[in-house]
Short mmCIF file of C-alpha atoms and ligand atoms in Angstrom, two decimals:
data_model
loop_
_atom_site.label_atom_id
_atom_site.label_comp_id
_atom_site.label_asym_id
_atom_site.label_seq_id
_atom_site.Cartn_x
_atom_site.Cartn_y
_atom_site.Cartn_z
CA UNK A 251 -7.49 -3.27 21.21
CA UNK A 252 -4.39 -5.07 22.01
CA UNK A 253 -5.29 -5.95 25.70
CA UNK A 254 -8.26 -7.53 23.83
CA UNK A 255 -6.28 -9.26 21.78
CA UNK A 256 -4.30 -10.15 24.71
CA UNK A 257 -7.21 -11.27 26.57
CA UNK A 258 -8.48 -13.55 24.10
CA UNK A 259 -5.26 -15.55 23.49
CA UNK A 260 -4.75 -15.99 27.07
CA UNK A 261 -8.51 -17.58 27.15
CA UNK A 262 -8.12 -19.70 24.56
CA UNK A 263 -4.69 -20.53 25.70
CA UNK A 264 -6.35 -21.26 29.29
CA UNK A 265 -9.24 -22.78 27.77
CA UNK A 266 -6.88 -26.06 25.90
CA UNK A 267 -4.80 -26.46 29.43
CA UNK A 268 -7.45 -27.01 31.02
CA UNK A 269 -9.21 -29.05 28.89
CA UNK A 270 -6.29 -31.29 27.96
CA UNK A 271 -5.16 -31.55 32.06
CA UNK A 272 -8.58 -32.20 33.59
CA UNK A 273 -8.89 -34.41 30.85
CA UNK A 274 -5.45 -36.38 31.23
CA UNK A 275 -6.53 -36.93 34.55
CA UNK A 276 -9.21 -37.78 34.06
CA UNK A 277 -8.17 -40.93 32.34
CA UNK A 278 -5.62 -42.19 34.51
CA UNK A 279 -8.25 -42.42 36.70
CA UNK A 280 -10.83 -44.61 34.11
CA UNK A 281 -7.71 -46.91 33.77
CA UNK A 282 -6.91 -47.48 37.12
CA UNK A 283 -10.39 -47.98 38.42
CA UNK A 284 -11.33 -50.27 35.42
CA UNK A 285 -7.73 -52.38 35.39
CA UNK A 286 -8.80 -52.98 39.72
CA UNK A 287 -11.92 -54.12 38.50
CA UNK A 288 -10.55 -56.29 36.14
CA UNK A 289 -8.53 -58.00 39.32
CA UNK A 290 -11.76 -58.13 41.00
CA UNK A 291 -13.42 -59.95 38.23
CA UNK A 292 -10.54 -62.30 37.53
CA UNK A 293 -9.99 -62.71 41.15
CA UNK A 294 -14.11 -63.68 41.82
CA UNK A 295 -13.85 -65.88 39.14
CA UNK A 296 -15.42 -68.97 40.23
CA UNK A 297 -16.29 -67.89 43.57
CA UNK A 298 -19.91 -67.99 45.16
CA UNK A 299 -21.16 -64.97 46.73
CA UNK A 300 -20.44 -64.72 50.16
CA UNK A 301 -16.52 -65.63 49.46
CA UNK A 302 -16.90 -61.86 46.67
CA UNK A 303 -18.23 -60.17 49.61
CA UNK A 304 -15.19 -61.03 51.75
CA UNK A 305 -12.32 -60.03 48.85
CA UNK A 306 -14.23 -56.78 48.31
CA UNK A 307 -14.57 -56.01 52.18
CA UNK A 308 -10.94 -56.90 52.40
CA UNK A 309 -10.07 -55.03 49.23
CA UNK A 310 -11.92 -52.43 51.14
CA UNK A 311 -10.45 -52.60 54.47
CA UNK A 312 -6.91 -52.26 53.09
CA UNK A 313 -7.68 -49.45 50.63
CA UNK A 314 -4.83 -47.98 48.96
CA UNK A 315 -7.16 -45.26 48.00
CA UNK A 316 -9.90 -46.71 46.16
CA UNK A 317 -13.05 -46.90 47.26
CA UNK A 318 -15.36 -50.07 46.52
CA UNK A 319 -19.48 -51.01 46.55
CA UNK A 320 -20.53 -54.15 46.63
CA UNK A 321 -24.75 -53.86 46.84
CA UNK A 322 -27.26 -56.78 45.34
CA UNK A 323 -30.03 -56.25 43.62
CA UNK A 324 -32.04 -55.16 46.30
CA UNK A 325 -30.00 -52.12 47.09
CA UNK A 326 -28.48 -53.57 50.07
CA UNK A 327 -25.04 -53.00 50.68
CA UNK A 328 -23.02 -56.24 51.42
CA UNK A 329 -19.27 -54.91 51.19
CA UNK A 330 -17.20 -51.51 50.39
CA UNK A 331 -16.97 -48.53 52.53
CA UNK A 332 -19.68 -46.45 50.73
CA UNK A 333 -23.30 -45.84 50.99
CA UNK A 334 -25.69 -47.72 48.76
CA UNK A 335 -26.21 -46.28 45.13
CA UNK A 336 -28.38 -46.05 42.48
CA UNK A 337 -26.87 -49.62 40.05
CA UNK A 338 -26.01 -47.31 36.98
CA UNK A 339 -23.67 -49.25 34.95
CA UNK A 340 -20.27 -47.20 33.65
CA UNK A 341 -18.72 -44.14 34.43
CA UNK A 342 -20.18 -41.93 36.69
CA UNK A 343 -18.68 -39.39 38.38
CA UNK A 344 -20.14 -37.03 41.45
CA UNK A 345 -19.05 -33.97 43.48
CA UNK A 346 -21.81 -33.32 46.49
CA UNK A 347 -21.28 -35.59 49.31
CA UNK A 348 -23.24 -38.32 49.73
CA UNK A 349 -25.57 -38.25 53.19
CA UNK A 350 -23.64 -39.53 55.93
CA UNK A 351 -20.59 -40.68 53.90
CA UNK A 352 -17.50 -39.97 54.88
CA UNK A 353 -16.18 -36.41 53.90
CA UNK A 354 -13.07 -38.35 52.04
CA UNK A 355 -15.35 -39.78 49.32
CA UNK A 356 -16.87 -36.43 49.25
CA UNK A 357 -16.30 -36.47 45.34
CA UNK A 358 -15.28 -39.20 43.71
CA UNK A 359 -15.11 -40.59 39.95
CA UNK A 360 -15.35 -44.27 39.27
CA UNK A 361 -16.88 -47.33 37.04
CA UNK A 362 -20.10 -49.66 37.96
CA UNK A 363 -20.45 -52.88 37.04
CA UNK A 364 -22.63 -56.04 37.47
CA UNK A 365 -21.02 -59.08 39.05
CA UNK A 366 -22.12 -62.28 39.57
CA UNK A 367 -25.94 -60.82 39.71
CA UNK A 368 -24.50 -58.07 42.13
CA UNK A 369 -23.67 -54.61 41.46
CA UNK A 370 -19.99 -53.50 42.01
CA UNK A 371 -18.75 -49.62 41.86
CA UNK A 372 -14.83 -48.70 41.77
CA UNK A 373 -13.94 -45.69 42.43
CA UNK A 374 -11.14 -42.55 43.23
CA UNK A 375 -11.02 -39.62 44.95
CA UNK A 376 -11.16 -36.59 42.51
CA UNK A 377 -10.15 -34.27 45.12
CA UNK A 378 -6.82 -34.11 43.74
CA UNK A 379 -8.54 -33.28 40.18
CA UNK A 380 -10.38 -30.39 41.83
CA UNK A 381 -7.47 -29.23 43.65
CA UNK A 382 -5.85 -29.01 40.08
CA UNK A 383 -8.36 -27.70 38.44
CA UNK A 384 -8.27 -24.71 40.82
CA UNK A 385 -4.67 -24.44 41.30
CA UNK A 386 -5.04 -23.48 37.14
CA UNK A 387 -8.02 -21.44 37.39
CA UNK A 388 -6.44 -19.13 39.99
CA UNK A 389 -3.57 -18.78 38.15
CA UNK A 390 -5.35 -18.11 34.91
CA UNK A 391 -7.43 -15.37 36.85
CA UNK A 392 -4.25 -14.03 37.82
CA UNK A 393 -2.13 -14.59 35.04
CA UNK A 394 -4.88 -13.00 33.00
CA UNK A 395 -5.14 -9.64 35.48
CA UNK A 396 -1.80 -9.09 34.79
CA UNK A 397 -1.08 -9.33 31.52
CA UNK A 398 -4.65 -7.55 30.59
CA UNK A 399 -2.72 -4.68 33.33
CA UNK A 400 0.33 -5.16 30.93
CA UNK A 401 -1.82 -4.87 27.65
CA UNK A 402 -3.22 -1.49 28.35
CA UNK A 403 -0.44 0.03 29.79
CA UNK A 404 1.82 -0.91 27.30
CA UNK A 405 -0.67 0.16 24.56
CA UNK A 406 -1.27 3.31 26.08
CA UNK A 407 1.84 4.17 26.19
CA UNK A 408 2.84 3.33 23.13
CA UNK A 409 0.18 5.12 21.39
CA UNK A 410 0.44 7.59 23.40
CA UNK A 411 4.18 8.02 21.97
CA UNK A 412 3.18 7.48 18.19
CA UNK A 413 -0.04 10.11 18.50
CA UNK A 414 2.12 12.74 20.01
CA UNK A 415 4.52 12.67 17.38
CA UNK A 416 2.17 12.59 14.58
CA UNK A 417 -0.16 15.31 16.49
CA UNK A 418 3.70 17.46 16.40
CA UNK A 419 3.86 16.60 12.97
CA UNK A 420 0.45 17.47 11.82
CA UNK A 421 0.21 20.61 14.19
CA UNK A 422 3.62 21.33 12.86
CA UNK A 423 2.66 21.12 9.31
CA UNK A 424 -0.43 23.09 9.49
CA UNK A 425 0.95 25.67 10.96
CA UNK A 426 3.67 26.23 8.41
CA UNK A 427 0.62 26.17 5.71
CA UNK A 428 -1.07 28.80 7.56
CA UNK A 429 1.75 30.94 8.64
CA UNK A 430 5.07 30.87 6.70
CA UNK A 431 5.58 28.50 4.34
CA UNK A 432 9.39 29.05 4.31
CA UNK A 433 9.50 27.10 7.64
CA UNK A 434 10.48 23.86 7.95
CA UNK A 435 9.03 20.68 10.42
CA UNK A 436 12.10 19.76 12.34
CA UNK A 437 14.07 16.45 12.54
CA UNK A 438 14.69 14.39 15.68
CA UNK A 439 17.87 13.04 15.86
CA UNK A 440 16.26 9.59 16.11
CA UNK A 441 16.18 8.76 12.05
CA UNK A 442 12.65 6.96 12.64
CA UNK A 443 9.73 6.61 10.13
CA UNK A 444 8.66 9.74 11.43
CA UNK A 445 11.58 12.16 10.75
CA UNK A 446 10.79 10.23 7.29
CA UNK A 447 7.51 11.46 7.14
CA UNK A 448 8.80 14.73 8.39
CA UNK A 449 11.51 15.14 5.51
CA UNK A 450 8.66 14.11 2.74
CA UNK A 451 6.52 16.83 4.36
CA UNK A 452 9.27 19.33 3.74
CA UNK A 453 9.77 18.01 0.43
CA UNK A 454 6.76 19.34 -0.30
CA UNK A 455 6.71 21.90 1.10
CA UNK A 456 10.05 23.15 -0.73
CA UNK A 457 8.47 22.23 -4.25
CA UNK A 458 5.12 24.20 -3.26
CA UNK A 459 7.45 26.94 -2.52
CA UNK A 460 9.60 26.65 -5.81
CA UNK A 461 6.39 26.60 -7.79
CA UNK A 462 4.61 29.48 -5.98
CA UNK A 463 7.66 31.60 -6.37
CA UNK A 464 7.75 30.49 -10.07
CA UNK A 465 4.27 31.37 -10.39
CA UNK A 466 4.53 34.83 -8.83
CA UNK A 467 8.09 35.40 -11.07
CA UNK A 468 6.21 34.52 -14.18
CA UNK A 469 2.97 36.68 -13.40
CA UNK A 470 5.50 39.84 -12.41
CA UNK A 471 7.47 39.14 -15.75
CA UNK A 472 4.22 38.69 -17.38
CA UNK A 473 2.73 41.88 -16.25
CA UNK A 474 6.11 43.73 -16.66
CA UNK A 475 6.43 42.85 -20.29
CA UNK A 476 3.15 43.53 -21.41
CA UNK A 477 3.34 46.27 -20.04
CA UNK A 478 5.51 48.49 -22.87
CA UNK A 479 4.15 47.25 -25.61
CA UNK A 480 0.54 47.99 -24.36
CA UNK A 481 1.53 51.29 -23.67
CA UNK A 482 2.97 51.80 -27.23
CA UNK A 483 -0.12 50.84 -28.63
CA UNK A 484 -1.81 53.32 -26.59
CA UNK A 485 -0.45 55.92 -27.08
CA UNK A 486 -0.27 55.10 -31.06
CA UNK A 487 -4.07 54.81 -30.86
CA UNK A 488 -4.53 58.17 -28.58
CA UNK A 489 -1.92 59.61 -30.85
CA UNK A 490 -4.43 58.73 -34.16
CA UNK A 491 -7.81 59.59 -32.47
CA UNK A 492 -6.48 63.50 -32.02
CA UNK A 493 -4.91 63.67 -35.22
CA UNK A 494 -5.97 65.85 -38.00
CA UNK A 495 -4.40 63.51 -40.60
CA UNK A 496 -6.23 62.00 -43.45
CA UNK A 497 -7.92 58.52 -43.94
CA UNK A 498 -5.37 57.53 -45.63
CA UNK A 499 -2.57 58.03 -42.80
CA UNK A 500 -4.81 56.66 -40.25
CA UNK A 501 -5.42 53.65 -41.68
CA UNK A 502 -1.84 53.07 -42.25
CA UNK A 503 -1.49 53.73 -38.86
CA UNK A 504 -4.31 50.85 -37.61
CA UNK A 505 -2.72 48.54 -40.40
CA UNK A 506 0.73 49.14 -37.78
CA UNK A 507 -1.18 48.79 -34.58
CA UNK A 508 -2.97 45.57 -35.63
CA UNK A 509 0.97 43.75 -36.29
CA UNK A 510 1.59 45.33 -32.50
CA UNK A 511 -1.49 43.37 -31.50
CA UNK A 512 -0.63 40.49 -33.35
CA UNK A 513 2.80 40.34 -31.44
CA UNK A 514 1.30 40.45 -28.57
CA UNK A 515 -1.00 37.55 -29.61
CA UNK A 516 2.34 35.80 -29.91
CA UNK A 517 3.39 36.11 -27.27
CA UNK A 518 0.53 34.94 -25.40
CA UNK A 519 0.78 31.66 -27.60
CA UNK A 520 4.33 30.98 -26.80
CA UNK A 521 3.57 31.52 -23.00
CA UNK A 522 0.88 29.13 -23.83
CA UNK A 523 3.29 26.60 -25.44
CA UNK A 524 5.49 26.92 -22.57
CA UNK A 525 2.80 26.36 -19.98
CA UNK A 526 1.19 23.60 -22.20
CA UNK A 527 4.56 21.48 -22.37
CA UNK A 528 5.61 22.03 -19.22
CA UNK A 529 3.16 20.79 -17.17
CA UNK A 530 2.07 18.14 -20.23
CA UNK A 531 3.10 14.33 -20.13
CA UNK A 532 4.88 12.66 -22.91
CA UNK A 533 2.20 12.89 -25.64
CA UNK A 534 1.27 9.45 -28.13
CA UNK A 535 2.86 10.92 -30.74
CA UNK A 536 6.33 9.81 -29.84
CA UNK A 537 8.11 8.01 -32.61
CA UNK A 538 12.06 7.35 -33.31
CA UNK A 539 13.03 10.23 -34.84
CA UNK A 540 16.13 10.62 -37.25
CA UNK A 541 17.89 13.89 -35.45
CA UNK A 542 20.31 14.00 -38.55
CA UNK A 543 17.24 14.89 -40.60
CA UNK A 544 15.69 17.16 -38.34
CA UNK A 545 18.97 19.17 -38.06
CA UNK A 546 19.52 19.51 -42.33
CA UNK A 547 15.79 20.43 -42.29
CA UNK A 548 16.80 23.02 -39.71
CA UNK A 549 20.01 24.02 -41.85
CA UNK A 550 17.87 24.35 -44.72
CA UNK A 551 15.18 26.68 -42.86
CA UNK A 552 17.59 29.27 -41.56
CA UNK A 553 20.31 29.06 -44.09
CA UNK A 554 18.63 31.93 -45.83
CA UNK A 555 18.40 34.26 -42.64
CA UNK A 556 22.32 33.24 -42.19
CA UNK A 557 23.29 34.50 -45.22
CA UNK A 558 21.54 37.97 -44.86
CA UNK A 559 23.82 38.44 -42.28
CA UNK A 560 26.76 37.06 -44.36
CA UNK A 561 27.13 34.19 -41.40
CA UNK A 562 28.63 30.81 -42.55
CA UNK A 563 26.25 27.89 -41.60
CA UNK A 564 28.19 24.59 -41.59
CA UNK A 565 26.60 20.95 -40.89
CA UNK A 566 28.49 18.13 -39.09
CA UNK A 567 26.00 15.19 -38.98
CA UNK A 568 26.56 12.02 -38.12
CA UNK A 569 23.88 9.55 -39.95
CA UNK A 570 21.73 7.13 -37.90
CA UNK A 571 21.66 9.54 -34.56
CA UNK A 572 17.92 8.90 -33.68
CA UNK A 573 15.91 9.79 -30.71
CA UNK A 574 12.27 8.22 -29.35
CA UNK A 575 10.33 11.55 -29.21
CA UNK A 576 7.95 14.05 -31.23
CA UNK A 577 9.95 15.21 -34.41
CA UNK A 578 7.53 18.93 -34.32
CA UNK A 579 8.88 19.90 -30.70
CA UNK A 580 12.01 18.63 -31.84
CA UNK A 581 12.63 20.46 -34.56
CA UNK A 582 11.01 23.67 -32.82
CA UNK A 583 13.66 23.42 -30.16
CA UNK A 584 17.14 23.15 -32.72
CA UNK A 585 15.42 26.09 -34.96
CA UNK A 586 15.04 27.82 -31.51
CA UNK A 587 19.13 27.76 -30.89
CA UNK A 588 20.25 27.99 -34.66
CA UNK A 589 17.68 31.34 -34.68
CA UNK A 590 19.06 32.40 -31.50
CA UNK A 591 22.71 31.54 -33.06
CA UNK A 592 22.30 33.76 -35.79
CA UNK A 593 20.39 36.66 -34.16
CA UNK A 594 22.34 37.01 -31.16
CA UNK A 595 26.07 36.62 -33.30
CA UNK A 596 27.28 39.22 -35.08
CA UNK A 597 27.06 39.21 -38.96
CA UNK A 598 29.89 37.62 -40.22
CA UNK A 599 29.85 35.01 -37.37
CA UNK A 600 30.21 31.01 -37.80
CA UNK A 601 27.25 28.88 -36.84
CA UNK A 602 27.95 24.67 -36.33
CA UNK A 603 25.45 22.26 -36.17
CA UNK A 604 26.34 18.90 -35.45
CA UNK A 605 24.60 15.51 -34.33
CA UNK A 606 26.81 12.60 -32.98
CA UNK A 607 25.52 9.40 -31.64
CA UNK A 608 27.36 7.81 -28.99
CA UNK A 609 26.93 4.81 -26.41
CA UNK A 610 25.24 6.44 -23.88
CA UNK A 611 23.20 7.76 -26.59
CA UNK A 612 22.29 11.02 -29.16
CA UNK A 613 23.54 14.52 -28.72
CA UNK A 614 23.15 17.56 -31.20
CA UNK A 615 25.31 20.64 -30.80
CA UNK A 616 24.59 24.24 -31.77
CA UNK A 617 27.47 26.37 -31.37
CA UNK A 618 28.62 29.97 -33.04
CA UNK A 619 31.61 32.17 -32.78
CA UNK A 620 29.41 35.16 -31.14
CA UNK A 621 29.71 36.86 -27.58
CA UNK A 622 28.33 33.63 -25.84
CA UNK A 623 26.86 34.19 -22.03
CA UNK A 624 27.96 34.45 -19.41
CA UNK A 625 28.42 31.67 -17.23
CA UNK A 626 26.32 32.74 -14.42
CA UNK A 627 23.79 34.14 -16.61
CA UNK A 628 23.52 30.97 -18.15
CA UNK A 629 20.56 29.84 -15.65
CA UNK A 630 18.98 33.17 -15.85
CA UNK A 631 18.61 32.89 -19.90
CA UNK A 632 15.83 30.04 -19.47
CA UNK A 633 13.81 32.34 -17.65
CA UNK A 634 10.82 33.53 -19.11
CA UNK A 635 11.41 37.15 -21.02
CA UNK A 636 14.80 37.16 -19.70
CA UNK A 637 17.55 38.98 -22.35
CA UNK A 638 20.81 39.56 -21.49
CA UNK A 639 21.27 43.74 -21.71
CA UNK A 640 23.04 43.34 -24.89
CA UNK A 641 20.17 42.04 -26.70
CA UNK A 642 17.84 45.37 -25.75
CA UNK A 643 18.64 45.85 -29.70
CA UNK A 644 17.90 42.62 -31.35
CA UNK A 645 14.29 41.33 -31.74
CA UNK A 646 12.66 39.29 -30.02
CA UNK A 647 10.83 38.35 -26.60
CA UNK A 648 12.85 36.56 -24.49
CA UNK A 649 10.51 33.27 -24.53
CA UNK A 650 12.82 31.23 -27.35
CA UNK A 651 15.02 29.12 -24.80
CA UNK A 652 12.22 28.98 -22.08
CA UNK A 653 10.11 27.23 -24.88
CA UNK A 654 13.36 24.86 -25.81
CA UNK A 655 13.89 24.11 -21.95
CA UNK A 656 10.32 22.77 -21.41
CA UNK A 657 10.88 20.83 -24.97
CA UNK A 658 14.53 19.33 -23.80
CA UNK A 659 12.70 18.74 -20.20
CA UNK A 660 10.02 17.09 -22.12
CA UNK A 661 11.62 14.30 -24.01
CA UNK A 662 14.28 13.89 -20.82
CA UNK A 663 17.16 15.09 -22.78
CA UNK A 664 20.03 17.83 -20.50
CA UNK A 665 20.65 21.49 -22.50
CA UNK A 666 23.50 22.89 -21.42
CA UNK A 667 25.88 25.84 -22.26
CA UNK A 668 29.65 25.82 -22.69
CA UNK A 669 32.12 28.74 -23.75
CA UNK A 670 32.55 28.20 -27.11
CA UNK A 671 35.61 30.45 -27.31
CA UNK A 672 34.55 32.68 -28.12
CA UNK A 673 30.85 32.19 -28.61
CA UNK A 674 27.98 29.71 -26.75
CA UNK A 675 27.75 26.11 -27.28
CA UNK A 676 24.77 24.71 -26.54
CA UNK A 677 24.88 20.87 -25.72
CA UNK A 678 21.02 18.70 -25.80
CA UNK A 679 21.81 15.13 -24.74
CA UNK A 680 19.11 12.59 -25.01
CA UNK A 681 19.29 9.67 -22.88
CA UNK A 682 19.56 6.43 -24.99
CA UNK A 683 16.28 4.95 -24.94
CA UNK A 684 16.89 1.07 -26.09
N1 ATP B 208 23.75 32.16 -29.23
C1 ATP B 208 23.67 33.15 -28.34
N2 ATP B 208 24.68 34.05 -28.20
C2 ATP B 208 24.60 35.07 -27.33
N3 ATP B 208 23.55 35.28 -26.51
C3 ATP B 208 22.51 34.45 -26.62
C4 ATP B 208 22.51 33.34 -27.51
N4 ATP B 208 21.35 32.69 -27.37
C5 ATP B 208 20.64 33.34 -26.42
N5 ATP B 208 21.32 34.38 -25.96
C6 ATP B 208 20.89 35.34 -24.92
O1 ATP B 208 19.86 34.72 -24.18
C7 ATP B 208 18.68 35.54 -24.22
C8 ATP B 208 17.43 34.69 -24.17
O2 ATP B 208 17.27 33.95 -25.34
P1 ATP B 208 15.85 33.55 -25.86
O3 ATP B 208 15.97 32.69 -27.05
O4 ATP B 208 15.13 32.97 -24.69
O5 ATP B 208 15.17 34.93 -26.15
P2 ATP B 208 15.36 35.83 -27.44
O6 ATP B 208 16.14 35.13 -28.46
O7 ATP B 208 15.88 37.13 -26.95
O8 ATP B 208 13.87 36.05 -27.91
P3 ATP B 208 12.91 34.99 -28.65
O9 ATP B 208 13.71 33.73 -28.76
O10 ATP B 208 11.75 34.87 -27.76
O11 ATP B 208 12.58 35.56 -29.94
C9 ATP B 208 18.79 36.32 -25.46
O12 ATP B 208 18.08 37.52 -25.36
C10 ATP B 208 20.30 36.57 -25.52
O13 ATP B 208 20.64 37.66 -24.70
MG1 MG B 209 15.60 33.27 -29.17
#
């Protein structure tokens, strides 16, 4: 392809010097011949016949390289050192020698004329024009050789390069697909476009990776924790179907197995939630939302539950802290923490909700006086069905902060946890949004 190119330029490119040299040429000689005819004419001005035939066979004799015809009507030639020619009148120009002419106006280009009744032909030598003309044609044919040589080697070796490294590349890839994905294609030391390519590859390949290890974590923890309460409803159900106990006492004991069920059912819908937002895009529905209100409706919601366990809820919200984002996940998420606030801290406990609005934009803080988490539990927590071994006693599945992780991730706010001292304080920053 690129010796073709190559090849085509230098055609073209050989194809206007020649045109434009021969042609040059060309001219000079036109103007020469016709400007000595001119001198002819002005110099047979006036003059009979026979004293033209003795300026031209002078002209002739002393020849400074033109060559001159001098024929009347009759064809005879009466002066000039060539053979007699057909009269054509202008430029004519021929290559073949003429019979029994003298090889040196072998070819010659030149301009015909009538005068005085007479027929008169200037002309030049074009074997300096041929000798040009090939003088450019061999060194096109050469010129063109070599850089048509220079073309293909040059392209095959440069292709050559490029294939091989994208054959590594694509070899390399596959291979990792096939065989271990935890490999990685390896960098040159060169920083080209290719160990570019090569470090997107991996890129990829280390988020296929994350999210097949993800999936596999979630189906284990999925299986795992289905697993007990399945089993509990088994053996309820085995434990009816051989009993000897009355209607009565077996009904009750469906009426208890269909809440089990109806747990599970939960559950499935929160995993569903969780799935559902997480891999979901920012749905229509987003409007500003007034975070002060969410949080007193949130306040209002759970301040029963808080009392039960004698826990003081107190509000610090600052008005006009808005967010651009749906006000159902939203509040979902805060009743999420406050619920977790109060379940996980003991009774007695104090629970804080707050909203400030700053610069860099809205933030609303849940914080209580509890046993907090650990700091390097505080990853594990947003795991799905993960519960720190205190919490084997309190209710619930493990899904609540999973579900307000995919809701923060969502509306691209940042969760995170602090010592409260004592107790957790949970941070959700929203980015200001204009
Ligand atoms: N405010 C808190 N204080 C102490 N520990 C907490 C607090 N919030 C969460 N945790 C710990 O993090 C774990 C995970 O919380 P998460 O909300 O995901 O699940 P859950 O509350 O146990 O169950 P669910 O929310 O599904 O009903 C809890 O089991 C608890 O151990
Ligand atoms: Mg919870």
């Amino acid at each position: 392809m690129y010796a073709v190119i190559t090849g085509i330029s230098f055609v073209v490119l050989f194809g206007v010097i020649f045109w434009s040299t021969t042609r040059f040429m060309r001219h000079q000689i036109d103007d020469s011949v016709s400007s000595e005819i001119d001198e002819i004419r002005a110099g047979a001005r006036g003059k009979s016949p026979e004293e033209i035939e003795v300026l031209v066979r002078g002209l002739a004799k002393h020849s400074s390289g033109f060559v001159y015809l001098l024929q009347d009507p009759f064809g005879v030639v009466r002066a000039g050192n060539l053979p007699s020619l057909q009269p054509k009148l202008g430029i004519r120009e021929w290559d073949a020698p003429s019979s029994g002419s003298d090889a040196r106006y072998a070819a010659i280009r030149g301009l015909g004329v009538s005068l005085a009744g007479d027929y008169l032909f200037v002309g030049w030598s074009t074997h300096q024009l041929h000798d040009m003309e090939k003088m450019v044609v061999g060194t096109f044919v050469w010129g063109f050789a070599a850089s048509i040589a220079l073309a293909l080697a040059g392209g095959f070796v440069m292709s050559g390069r490029l294939l091989r490294k994208i054959q590594s590349i694509s070899d390399t890839s596959r291979d990792i697909v096939e065989t271990d994905l935890s490999r990685r294609i390896p960098l040159s030391s060169a920083r080209d476009e290719f160990d570019n390519l090569s470090a997107s590859v991996n890129g990829m390949l280390d988020r296929i990776q994350a999210l097949m290890s993800d999936l596999r974590q979630v189906t284990t923890d999925i299986a795992h924790d289905m697993r007990t309460p399945l089993t509990r409803l088994r053996q309820r159900l085995e434990l009816a179907q051989h009993s000897e106990a009355g209607a009565d006492s077996l009904r009750l004991a469906l009426a208890s197995t269909v809440r089990e069920i109806d747990a599970i059912l939960e559950i499935f819908a929160a995993l569903l939630r969780i799935a559902q937002m997480e891999s979901g895009a920012r749905s229509s529905n987003y409007k500003r939302v007034d975070l002060t209100e969410v949080m007193s409706t949130v306040a209002e919601l759970y301040r029963p539950s808080a009392e039960d366990r004698q826990q003081a809820l107190t509000e610090h919200l600052a008005p006009g802290a808005t967010v651009v984002g749906d006000r159902e996940l939203l509040l979902q998420l805060f009743a999420n923490l406050t619920e977790n606030a109060i379940l996980h801290a003991p009774p007695g406990a104090r629970i804080e909700l707050a909203t400030e609005q700053s610069r860099s934009g809205a933030q609303v803080i849940v914080a209580d006086n509890g046993s907090g988490i650990p700091a390097d539990m505080r990853e594990k927590v947003l795991q799905r069905f993960f519960r720190l071994e205190k919490s084997r006693t309190t209710p619930g599945n493990g899904l609540g902060l999973s579900l307000a992780a995919a809701i923060v991730k969502l509306h691209d706010a940042t969760m995170t946890f602090s010592d409260n001292q004592p107790g957790l304080r949970v941070t959700v920053s929203f980015a200001h949004h204009g």
